[in-house]
PDB file of C-alpha atoms in Angstrom:
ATOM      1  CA  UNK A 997     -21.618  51.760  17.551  1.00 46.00           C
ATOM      2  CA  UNK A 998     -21.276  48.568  15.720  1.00 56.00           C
ATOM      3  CA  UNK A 999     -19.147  46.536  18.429  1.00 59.00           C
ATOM      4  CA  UNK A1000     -21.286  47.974  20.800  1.00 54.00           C
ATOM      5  CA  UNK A1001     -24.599  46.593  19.325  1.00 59.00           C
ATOM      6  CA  UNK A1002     -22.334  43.576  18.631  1.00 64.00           C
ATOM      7  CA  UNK A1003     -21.520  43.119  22.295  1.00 61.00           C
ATOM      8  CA  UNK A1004     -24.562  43.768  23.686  1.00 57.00           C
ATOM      9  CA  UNK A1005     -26.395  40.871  21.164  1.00 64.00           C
ATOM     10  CA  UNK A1006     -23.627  37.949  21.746  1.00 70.00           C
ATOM     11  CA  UNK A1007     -24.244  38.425  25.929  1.00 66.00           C
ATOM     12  CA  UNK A1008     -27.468  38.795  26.607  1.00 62.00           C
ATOM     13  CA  UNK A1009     -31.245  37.639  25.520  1.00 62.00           C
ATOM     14  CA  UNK A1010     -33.022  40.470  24.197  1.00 57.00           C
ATOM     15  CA  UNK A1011     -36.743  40.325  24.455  1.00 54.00           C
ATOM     16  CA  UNK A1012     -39.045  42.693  22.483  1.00 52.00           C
ATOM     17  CA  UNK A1013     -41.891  44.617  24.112  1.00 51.00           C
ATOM     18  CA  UNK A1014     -44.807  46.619  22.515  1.00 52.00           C
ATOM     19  CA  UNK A1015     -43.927  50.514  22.797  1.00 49.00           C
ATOM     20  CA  UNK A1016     -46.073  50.841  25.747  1.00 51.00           C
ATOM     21  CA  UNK A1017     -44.321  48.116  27.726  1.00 51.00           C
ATOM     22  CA  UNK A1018     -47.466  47.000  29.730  1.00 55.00           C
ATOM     23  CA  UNK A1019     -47.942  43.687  27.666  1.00 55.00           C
ATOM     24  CA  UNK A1020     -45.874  40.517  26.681  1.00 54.00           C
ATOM     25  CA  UNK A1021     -44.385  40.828  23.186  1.00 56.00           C
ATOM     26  CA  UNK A1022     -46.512  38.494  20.934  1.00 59.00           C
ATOM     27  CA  UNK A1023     -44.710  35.511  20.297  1.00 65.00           C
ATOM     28  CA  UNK A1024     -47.329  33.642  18.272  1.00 72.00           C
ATOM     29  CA  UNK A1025     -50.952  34.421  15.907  1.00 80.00           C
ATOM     30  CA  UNK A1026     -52.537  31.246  16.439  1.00 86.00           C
ATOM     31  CA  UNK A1027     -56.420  32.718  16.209  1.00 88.00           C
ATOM     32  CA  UNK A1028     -58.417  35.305  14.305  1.00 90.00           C
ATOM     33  CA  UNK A1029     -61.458  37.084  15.065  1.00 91.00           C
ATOM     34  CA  UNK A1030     -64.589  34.869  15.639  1.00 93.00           C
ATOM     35  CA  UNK A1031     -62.159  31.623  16.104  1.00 95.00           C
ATOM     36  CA  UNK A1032     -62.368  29.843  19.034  1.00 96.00           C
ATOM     37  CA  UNK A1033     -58.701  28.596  20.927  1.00 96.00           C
ATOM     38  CA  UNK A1034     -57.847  25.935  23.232  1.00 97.00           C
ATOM     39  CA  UNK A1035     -54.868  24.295  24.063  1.00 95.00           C
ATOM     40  CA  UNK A1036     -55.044  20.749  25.405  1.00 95.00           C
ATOM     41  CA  UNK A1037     -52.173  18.835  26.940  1.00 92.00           C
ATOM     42  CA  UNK A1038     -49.963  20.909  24.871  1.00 91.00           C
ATOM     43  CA  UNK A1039     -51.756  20.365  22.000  1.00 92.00           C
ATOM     44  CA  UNK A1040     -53.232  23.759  20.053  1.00 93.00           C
ATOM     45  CA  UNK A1041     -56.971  23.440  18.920  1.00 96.00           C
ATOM     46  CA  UNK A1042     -58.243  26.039  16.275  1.00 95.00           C
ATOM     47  CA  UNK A1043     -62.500  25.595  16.335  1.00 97.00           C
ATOM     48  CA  UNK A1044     -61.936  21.853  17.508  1.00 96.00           C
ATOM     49  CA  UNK A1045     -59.694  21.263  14.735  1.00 96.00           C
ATOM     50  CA  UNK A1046     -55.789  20.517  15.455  1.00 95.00           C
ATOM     51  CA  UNK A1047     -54.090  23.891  14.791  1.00 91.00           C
ATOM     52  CA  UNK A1048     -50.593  23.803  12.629  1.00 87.00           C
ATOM     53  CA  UNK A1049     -47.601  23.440  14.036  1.00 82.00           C
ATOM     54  CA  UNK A1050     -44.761  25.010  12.803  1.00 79.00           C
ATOM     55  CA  UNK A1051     -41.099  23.454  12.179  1.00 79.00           C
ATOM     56  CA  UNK A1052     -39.598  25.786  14.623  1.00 82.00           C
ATOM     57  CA  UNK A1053     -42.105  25.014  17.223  1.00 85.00           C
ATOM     58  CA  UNK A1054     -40.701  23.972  20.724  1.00 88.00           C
ATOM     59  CA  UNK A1055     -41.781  21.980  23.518  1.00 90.00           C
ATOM     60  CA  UNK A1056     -39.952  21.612  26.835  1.00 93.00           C
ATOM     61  CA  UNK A1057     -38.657  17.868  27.358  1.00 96.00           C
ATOM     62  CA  UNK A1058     -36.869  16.243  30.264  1.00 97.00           C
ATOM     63  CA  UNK A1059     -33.627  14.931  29.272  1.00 97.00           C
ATOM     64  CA  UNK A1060     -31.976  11.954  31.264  1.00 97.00           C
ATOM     65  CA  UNK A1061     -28.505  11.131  30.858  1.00 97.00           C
ATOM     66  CA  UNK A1062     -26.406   8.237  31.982  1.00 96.00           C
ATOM     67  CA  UNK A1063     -24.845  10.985  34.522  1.00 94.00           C
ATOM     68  CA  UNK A1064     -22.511  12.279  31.907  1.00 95.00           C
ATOM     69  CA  UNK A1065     -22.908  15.838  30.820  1.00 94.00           C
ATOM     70  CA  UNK A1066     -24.197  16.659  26.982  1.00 96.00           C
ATOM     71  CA  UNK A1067     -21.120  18.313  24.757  1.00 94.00           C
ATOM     72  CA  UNK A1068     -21.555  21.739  24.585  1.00 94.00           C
ATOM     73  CA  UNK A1069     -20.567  22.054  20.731  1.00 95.00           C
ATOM     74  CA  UNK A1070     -23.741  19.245  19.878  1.00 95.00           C
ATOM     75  CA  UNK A1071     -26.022  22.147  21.860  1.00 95.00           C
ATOM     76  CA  UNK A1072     -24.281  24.539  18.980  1.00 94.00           C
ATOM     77  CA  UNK A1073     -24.673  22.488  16.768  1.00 95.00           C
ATOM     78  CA  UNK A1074     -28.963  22.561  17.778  1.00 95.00           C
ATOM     79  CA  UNK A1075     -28.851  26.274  18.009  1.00 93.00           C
ATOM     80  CA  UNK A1076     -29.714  25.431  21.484  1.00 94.00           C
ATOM     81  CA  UNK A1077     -28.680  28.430  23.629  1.00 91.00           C
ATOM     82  CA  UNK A1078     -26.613  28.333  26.818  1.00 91.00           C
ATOM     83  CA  UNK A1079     -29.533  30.542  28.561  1.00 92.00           C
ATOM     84  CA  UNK A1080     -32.080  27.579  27.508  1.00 93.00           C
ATOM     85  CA  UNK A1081     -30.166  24.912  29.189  1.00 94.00           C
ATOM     86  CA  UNK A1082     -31.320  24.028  32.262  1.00 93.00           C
ATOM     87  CA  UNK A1083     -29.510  21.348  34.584  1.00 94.00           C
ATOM     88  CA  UNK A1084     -32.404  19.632  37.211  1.00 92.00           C
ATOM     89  CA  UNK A1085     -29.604  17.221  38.266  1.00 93.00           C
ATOM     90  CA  UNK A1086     -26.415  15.866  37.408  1.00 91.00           C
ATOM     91  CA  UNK A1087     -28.205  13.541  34.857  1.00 94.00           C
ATOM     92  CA  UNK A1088     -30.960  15.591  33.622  1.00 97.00           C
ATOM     93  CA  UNK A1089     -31.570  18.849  31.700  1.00 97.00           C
ATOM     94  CA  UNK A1090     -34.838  20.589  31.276  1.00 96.00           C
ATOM     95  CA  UNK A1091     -34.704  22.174  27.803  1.00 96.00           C
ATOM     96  CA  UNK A1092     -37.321  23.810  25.064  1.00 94.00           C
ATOM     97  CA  UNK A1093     -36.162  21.797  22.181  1.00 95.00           C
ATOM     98  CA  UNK A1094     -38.290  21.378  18.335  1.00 94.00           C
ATOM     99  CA  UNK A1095     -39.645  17.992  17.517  1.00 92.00           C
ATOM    100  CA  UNK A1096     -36.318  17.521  14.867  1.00 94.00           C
ATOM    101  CA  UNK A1097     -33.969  18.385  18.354  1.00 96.00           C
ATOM    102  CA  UNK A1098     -35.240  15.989  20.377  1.00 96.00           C
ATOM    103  CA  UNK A1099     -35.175  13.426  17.994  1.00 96.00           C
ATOM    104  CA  UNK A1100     -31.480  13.919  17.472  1.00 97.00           C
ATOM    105  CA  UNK A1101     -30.734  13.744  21.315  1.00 97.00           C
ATOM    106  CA  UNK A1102     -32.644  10.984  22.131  1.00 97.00           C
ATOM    107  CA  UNK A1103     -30.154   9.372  19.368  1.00 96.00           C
ATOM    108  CA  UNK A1104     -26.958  10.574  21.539  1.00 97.00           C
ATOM    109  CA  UNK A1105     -25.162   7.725  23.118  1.00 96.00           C
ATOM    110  CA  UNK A1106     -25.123   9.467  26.507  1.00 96.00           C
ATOM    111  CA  UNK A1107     -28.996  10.121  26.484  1.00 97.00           C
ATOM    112  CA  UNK A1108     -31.471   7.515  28.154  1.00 97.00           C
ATOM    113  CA  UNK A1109     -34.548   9.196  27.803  1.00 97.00           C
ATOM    114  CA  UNK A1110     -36.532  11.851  26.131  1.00 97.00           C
ATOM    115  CA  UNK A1111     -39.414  13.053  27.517  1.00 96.00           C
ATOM    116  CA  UNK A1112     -42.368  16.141  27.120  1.00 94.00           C
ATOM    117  CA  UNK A1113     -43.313  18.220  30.072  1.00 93.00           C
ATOM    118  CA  UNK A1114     -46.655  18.912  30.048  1.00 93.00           C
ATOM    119  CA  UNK A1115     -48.885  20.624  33.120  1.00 93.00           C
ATOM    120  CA  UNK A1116     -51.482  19.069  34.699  1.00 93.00           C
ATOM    121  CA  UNK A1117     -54.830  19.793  33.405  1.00 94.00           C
ATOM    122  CA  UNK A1118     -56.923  21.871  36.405  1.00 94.00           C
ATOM    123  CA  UNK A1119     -53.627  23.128  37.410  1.00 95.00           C
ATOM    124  CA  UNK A1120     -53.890  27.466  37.899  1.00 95.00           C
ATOM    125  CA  UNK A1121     -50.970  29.110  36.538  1.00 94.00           C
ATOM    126  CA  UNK A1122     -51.457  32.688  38.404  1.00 94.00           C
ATOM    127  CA  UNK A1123     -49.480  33.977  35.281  1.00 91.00           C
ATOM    128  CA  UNK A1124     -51.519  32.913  32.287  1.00 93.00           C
ATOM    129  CA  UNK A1125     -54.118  35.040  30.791  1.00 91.00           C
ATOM    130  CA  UNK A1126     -56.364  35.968  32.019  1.00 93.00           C
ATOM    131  CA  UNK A1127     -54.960  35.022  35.505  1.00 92.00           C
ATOM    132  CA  UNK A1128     -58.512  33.749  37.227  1.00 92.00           C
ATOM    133  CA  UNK A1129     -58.377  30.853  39.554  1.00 94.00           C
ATOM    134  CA  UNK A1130     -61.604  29.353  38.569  1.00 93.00           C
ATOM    135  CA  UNK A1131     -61.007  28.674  34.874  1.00 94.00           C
ATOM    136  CA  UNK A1132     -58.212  26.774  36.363  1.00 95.00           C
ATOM    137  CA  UNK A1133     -55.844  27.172  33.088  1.00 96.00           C
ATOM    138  CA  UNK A1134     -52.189  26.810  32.542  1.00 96.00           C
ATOM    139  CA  UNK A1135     -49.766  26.970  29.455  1.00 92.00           C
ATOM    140  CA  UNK A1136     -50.905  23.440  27.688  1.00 94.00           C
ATOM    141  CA  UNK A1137     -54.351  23.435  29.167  1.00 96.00           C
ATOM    142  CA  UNK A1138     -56.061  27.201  28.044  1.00 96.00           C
ATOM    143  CA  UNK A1139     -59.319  27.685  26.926  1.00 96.00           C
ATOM    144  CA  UNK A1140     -61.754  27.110  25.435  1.00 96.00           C
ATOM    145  CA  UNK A1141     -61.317  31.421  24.401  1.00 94.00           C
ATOM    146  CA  UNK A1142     -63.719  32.827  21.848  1.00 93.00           C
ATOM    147  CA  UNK A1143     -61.959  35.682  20.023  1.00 90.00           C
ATOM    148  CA  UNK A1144     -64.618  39.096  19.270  1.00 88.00           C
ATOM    149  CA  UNK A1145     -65.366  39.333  15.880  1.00 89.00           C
ATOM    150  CA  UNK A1146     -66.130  42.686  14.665  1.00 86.00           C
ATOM    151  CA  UNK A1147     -70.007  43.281  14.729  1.00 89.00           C
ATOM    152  CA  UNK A1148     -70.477  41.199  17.846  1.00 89.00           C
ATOM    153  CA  UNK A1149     -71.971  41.986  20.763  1.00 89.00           C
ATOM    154  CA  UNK A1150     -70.561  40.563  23.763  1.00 87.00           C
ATOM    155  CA  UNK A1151     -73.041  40.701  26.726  1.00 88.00           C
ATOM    156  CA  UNK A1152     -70.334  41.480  29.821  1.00 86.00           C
ATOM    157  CA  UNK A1153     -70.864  40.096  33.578  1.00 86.00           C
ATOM    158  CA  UNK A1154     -68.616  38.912  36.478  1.00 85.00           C
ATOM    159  CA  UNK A1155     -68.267  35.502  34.760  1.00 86.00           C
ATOM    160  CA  UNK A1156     -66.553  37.087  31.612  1.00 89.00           C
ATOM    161  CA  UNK A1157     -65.557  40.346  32.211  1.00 89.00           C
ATOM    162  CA  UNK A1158     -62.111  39.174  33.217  1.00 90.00           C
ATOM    163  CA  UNK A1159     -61.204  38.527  29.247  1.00 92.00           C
ATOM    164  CA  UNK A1160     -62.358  42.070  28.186  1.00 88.00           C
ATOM    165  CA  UNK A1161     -61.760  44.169  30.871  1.00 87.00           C
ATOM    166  CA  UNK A1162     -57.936  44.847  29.522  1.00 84.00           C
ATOM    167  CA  UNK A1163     -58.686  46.215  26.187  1.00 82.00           C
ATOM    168  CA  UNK A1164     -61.952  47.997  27.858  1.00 84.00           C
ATOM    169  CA  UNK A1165     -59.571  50.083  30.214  1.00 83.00           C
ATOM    170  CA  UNK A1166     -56.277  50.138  28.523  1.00 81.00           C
ATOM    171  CA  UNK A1167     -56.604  50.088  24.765  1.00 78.00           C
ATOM    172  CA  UNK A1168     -60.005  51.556  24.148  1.00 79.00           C
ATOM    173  CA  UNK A1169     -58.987  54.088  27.028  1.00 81.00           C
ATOM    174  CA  UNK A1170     -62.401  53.684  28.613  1.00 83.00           C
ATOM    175  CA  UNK A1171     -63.133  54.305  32.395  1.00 83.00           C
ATOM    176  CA  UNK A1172     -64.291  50.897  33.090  1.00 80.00           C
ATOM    177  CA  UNK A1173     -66.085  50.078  36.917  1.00 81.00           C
ATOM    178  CA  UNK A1174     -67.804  47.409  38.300  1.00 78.00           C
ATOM    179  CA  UNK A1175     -70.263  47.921  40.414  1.00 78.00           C
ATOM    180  CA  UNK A1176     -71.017  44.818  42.613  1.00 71.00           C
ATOM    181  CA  UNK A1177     -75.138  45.111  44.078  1.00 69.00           C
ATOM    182  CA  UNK A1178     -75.706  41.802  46.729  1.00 65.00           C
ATOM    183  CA  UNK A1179     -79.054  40.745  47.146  1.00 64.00           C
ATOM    184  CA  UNK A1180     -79.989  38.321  50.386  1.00 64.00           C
ATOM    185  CA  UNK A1181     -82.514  36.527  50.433  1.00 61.00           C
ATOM    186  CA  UNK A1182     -84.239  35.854  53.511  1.00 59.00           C
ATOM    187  CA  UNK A1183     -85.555  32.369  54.009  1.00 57.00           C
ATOM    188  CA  UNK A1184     -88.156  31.511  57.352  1.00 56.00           C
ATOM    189  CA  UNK A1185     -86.999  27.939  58.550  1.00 52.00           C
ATOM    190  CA  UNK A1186     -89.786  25.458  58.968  1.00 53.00           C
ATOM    191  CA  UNK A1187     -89.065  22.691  61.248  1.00 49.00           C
ATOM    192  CA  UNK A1188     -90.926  19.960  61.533  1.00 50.00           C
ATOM    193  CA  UNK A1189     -91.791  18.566  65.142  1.00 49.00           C
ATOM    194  CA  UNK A1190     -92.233  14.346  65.468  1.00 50.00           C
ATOM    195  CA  UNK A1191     -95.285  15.173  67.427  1.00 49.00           C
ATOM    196  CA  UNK A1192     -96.613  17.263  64.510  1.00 47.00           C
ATOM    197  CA  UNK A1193     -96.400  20.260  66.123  1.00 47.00           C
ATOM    198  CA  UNK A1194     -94.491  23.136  63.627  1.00 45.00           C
ATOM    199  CA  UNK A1195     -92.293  25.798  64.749  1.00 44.00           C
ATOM    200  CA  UNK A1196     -91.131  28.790  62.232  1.00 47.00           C
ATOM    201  CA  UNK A1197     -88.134  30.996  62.815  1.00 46.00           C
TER     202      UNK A1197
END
């Protein structure tokens, strides 16, 4: 049972799931209830204040080389897995590296450039949370989220709903519906003649 586990853990990427396998595995606390969250240009904001950042904390950078390839054993070395290495071209790598990592690369005699990928601001990411076009929000441009304290009262409508509606339904096990009531207005045109003359329709 031992190999086996073995085996299974030194070829392939195991990701974690909660038991009910609907939701992303939490990768990261960065809020508490009645804190406010944003993230701008890949920067995390914690009630307008600049959140910490912790020493394992990765970013995605562009690597250029000089058109050599990067020695395996130095991405060993980084505890920079062979699943996280991503080849754009024959010169450059896309890879999630920690401040310290990309520090050391861009120190590599074979490495011309270093660089953070960040997305464009007003760029929708259909897979971010909580996956509405309008708020127009991607993975370094999020928020600004309010999380519930408890005590609040939160007064729902279409404009807001989409941020509650999950742990409504799912983890509260409530029957949540929306019922959607359009109201027209009817407006009589008034047109104005030159010769003074008016005309309603």
């Amino acid at each position: 049972m031992t190999m086996a586990r073995k085996e299974v853990r030194d070829n392939n990427t195991i990701i974690y799931r909660p038991v009910d396998r609907r939701d992303n595995y939490v990768k990261r606390c960065v809020g508490l209830p009645g804190d406010t969250i944003m993230i701008r240009s890949g920067k995390l904001f914690i009630n307008g204040q600049p959140g910490p950042e912790s020493e394992g904390q990765q970013v995605t950078y562009y690597v250029v080389t000089n058109g050599t390839t990067i020695n395996p054993k130095a991405f060993e070395r980084l505890n920079i897995y062979k699943t996280d290495q991503q080849m754009i071209s024959s010169s450059v790598y896309q890879l999630p590296l920690t401040n310290q990592n990309a520090q050391t690369i861009s120190k590599f005699t074979n490495v011309k450039n270093v660089s953070t990928i960040f997305d464009t601001p007003g760029n929708f990411v259909p897979w971010i949370f909580p996956y509405k076009p309008e708020l127009k929000w991607n993975e370094d441009n999020f928020g600004p989220l309010w999380i519930p304290v408890k005590g609040a009262t939160v007064k729902l409508d279409i404009s807001n709903l989409c941020f509650y509606e999950r742990i409504i339904d799912v983890y509260e096990d409530n029957d949540l519906k929306v019922k959607v009531t359009l109201y027209i207005l009817m407006v009589r045109l008034r047109t104005v003649i030159p010769s003074g003359w008016t005309t309603t329709g």
